[in-house]
XYZ file of C-alpha atoms in Angstrom:
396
model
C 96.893 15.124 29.615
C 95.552 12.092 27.679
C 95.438 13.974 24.406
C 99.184 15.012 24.524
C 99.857 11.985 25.750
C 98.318 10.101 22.103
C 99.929 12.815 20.227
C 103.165 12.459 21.079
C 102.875 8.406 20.822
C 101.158 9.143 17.440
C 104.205 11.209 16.194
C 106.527 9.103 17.871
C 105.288 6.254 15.987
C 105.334 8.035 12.551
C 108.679 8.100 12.550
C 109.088 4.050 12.847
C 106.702 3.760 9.733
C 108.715 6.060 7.899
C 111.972 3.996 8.499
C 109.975 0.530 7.249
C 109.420 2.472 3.719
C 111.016 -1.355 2.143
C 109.758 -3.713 5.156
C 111.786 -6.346 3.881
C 114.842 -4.873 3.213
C 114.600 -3.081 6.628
C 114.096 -5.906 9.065
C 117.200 -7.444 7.727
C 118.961 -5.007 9.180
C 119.494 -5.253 13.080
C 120.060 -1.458 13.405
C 117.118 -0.097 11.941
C 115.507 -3.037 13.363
C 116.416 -1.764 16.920
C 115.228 2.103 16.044
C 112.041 0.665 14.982
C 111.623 -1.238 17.488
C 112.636 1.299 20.591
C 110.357 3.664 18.555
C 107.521 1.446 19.164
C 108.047 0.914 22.245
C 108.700 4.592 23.465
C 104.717 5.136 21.633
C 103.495 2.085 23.830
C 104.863 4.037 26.839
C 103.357 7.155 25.542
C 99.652 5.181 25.188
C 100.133 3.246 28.571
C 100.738 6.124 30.642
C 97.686 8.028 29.713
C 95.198 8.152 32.304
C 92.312 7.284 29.852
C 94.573 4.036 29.126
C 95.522 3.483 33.171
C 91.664 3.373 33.766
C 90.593 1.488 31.054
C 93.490 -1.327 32.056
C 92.301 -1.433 35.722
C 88.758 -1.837 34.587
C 89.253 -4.982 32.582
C 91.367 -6.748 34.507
C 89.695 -5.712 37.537
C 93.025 -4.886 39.588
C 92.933 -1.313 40.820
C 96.049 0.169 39.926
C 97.356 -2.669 37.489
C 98.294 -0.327 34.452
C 101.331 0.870 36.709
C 103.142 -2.383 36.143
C 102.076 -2.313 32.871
C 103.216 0.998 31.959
C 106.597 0.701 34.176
C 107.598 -2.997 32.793
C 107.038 -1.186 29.221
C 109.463 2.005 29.995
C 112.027 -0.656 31.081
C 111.686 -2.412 28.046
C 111.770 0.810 26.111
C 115.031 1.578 28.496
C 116.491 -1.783 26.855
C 115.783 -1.172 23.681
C 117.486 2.284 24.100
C 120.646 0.580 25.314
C 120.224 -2.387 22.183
C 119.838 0.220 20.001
C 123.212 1.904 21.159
C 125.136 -1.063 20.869
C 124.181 -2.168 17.272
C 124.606 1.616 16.031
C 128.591 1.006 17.819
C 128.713 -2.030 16.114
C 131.403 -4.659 16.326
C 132.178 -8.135 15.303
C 129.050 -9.988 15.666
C 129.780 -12.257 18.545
C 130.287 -9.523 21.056
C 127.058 -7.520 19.221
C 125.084 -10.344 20.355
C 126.562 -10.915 23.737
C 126.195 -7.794 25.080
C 122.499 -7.675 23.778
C 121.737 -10.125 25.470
C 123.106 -9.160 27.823
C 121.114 -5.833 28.367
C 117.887 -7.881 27.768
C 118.223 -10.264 30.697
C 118.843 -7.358 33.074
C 116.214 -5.504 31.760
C 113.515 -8.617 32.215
C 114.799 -9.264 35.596
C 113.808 -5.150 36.253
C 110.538 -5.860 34.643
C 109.785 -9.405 36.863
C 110.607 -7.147 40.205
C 108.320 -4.370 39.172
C 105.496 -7.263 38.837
C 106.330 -9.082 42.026
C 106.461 -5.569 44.082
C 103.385 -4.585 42.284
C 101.956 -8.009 43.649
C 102.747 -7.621 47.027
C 102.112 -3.865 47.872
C 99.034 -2.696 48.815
C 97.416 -0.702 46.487
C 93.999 -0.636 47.024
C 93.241 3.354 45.557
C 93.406 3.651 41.957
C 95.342 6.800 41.390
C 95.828 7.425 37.854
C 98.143 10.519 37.492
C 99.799 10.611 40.533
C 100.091 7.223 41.612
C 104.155 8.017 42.249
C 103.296 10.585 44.717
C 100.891 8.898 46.415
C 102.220 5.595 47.322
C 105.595 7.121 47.495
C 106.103 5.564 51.378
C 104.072 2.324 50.666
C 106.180 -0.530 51.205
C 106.858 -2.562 48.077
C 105.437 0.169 45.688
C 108.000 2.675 46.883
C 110.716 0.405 45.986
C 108.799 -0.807 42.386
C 108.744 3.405 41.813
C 112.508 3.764 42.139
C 113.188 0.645 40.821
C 111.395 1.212 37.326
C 113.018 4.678 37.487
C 116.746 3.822 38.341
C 116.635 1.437 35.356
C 115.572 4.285 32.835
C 117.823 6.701 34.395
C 120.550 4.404 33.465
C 119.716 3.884 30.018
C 119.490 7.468 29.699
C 122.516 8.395 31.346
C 124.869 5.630 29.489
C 122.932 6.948 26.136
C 123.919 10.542 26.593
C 127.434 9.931 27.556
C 127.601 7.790 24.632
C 126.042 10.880 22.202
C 128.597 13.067 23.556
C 131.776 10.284 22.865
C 130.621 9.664 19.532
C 129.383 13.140 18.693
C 133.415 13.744 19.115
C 134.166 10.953 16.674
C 131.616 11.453 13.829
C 130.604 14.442 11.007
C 127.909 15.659 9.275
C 123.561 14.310 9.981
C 125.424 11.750 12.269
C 126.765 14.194 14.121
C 123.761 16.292 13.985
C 121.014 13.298 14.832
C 123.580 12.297 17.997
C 123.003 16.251 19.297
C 119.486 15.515 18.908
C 119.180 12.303 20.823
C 121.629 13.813 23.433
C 118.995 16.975 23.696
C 116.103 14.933 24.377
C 118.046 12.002 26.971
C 119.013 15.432 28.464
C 114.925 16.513 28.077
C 114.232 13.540 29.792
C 116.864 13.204 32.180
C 116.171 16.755 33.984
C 112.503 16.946 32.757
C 111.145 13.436 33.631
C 113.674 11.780 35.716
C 114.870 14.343 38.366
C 111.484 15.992 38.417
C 109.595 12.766 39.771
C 112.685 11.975 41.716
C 112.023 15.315 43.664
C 108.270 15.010 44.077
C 108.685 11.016 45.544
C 111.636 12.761 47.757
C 109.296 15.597 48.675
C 106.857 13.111 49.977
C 109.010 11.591 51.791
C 110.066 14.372 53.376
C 106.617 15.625 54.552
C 106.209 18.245 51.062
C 103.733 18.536 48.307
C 105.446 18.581 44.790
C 102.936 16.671 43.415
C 102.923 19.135 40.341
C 106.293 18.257 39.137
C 105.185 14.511 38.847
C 101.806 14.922 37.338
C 101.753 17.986 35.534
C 105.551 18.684 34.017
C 107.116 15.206 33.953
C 104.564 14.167 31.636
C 105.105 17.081 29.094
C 109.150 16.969 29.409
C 109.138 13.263 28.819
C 106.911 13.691 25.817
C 109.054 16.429 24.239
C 112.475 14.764 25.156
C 110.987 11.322 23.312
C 110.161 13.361 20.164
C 113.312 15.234 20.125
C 115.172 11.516 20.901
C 112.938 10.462 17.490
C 114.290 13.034 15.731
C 117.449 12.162 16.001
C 117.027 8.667 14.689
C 115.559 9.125 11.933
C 117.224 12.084 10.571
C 120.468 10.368 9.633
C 118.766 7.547 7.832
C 115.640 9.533 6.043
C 117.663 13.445 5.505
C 120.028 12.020 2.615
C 116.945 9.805 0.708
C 114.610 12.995 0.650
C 117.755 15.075 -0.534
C 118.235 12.463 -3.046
C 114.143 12.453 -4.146
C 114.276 16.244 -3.789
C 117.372 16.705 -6.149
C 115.975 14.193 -8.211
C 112.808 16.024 -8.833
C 115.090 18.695 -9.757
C 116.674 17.405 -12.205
C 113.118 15.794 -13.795
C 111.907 19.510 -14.035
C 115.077 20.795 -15.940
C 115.163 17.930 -18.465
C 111.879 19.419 -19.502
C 113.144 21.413 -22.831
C 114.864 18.571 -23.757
C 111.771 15.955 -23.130
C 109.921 18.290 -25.132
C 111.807 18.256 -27.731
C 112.089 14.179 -28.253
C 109.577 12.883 -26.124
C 107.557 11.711 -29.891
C 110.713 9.912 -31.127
C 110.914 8.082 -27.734
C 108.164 5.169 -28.124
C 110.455 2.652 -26.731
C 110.750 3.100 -23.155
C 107.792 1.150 -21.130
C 105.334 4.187 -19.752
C 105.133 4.053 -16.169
C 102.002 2.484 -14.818
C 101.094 4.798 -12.114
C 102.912 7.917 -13.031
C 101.117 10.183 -10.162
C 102.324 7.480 -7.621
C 105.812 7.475 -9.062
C 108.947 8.741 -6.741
C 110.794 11.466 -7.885
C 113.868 9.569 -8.761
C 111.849 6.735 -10.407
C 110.201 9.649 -12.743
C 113.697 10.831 -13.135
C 114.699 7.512 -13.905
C 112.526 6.689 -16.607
C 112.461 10.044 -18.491
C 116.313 9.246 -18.573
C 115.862 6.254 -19.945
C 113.142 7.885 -22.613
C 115.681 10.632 -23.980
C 118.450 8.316 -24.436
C 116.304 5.991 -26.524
C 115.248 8.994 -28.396
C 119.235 10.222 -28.596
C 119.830 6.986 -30.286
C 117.263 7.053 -32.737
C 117.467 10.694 -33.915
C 121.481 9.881 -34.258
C 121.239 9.561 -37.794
C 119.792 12.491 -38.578
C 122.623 14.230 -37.011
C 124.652 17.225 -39.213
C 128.360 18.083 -38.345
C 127.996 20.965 -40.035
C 125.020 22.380 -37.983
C 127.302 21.377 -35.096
C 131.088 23.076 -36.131
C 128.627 26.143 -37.463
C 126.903 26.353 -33.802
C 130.397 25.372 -32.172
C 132.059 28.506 -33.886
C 129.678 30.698 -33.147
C 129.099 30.626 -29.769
C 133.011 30.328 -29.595
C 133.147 34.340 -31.273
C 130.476 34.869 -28.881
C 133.081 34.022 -26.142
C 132.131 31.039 -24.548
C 134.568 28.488 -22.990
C 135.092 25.361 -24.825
C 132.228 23.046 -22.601
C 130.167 25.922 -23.299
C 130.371 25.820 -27.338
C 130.708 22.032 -27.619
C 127.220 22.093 -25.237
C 125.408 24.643 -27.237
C 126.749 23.029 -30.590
C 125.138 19.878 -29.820
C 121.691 21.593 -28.773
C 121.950 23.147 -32.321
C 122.596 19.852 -33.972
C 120.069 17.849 -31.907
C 117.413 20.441 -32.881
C 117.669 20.181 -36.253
C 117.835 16.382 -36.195
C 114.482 16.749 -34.793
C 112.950 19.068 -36.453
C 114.023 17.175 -39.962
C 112.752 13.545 -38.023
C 109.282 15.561 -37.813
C 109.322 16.659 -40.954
C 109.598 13.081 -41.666
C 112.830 14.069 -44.131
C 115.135 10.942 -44.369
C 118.386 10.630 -42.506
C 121.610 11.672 -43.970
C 123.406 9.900 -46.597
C 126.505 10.755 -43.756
C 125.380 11.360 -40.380
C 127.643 12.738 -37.659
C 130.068 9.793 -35.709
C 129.966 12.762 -32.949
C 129.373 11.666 -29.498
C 127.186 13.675 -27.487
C 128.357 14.716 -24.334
C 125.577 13.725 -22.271
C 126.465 10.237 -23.575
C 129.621 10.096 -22.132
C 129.156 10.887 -18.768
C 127.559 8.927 -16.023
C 124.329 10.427 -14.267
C 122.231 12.800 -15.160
C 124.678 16.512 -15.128
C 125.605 15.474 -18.852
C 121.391 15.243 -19.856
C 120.496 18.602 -17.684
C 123.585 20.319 -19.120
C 122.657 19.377 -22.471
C 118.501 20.433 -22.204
C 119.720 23.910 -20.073
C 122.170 24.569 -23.747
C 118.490 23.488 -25.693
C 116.979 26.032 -23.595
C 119.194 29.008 -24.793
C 118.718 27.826 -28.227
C 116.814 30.598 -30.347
C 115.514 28.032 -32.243
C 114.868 25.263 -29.519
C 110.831 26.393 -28.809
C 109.341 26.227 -32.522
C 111.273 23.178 -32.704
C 109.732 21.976 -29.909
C 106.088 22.810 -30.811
C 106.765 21.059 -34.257
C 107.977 17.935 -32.784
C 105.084 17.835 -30.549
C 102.713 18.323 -33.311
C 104.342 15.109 -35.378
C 104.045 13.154 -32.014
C 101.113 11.122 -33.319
C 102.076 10.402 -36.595
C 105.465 9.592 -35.540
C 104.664 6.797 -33.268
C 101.315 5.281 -35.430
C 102.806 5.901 -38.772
């Protein structure tokens, strides 16, 4: 049980490190301050309860049976953090923010003081380290520390899922979607974890063995629920920034025809220092910043009349308007490269004509422009001569 234990604390905890991506710009905020911080906390539970932990606890401090208060003080702080973390994703003006977290935390620490002071004066002599619910279920003092530490996560729990399902009513989109998953794993835990060691301490009492629902399912359910409940935080925060660095590569790969075509008039641009360690949007970044330098300085070796000729034939060819004035420009911009690697001199008159891709923010206006160079008959032995001048271009 151990092992699945670690594993789940191990991917529990992932998903904290991937929120602190920017440490510093993260802390500063109190909400994904709170995720982090019930995230760690819900992997210290995870480590705590193992047995390998439990014994290793009780041997050094010598105090059979001591990792119980240990583990139950930490689920009640991971309880509070729960309820912290719900109240700081509701927001509110920050006076009542702060009140009602602190709030939460001073009931919370008075739950974990009585789950010391019970543990303190029960007698629990036998180290029991996976069913130590079970078996000192009718003990004085530890009876009332076992449904103590449980009552305060069931309430957390409970006042988290009926908050998923308000707000799930109120919100759209990976908000809505990371709410259903937090929801599905309070749920997990509620009917996995919860009511499953509330009916093998009730079967005790009662005379019956259930032990199995305490020791052997409980420990899977909560394990599952707490990944699920992980899920769901991160989602809404990490989905749109790898939709961004995956669109981003995108576009990076379809600027290619048009990076090969300029990429030895662009000498300006600072090279990136690292460019395997490079983000896909930083990549896409500075390639954008490359072919624009290289638009500018290829501008005067632009011909209107490779343009208009380009322009009216792809018009007879039937394309729309943004279609012709597209593959016009590709036309124009492949000669003006092809004569700037010939090393001809600009034109006595070049063009005034203002590329699309200049005139529109973002990238679409650069993609549409190399996906027009692309269709261009003439685009590839272009390209192959530009890269061939590359060297004398930028040392000559």
């Amino acid at each position: 049980m151990s092992l699945v234990v670690y594993v789940a604390a191990v991917v529990f905890g992932l998903s904290c490190v991937v929120l602190l991506r920017r440490p510093a710009t993260a802390l500063r905020d109190p909400l994904t301050l709170s995720t982090c911080v019930a995230i760690v906390l819900g992997a210290l539970v995870f480590v705590c309860s193992a047995p390998l932990t439990l014994a290793a606890v009780n041997d050094l401090t010598g105090v059979p049976n001591f990792g119980a208060p240990l583990t139950y003080g930490m689920l009640s702080a991971y309880s509070c953090s729960l309820v912290v973390l719900l109240i700081n994703w509701r927001g509110g003006p920050r006076d009542r923010v702060r009140r009602l977290v602190l709030r939460a935390v001073a009931a919370y620490a008075l739950v974990v003081v009585a789950v010391v002071v019970l543990f303190a004066l029960a007698d629990a002599d036998t180290e029991r380290l996976t069913d130590l619910d079970t078996y000192y279920a009718g003990t004085p003092y530890m009876r009332e520390m076992i449904l103590l530490y449980l009552a305060g996560h069931s309430a957390a729990t409970v006042v988290l899922c009926v908050m998923c399902v308000k707000w799930g009513r109120e919100v759209t989109g990976l908000l809505r979607t990371g709410l259903r998953l937090i929801l599905t794993g309070s749920l997990l835990d509620v009917v996995g974890f919860q009511a499953t060691k509330y009916t093998a301490v009730a079967a005790r009492w009662s005379g019956h063995d259930l032990d199995f629902l305490s020791t052997s399912v409980a420990p899977h359910m909560a394990s599952l629920g707490a990944l699920t409940c992980s899920a769901g935080f991160v989602l809404p925060r990490l989905l749109p920034a790898v939709v961004a660095q995956w669109r981003g590569l995108g576009d990076y790969r379809r600027l290619a025809p048009l990076w090969t075509l300029l990429r030895f008039v662009s000498n300006t641009a600072p090279k990136p220092p690292a460019p395997w360690w490079q983000s896909p949007r930083e990549r896409l970044q500075w390639r954008e910043v490359s072919i624009h330098d290289a638009l500018l300085a290829l501008a005067p070796y632009f011909d209107d009349r490779v343009r208009e000729r380009a322009r009216d034939a792809a018009l007879r060819a039937g394309r729309t308007a943004h279609q012709a004035r597209l593959a016009a420009e590709a036309a124009m911009l492949a000669d003006a490269a092809r004569r700037a690697a010939a090393r001809e001199g600009p034109l006595d008159t070049p063009s005034c004509h203002r590329l699309h891709a200049t005139e529109v923010s973002g990238t679409g206006g650069l993609v549409e422009l190399a996906e027009a160079l692309a269709r261009t008959p003439a685009a590839d032995a272009v390209g192959e001569g530009t890269v061939r001048a590359a060297h004398g271009w930028n040392h000559g």
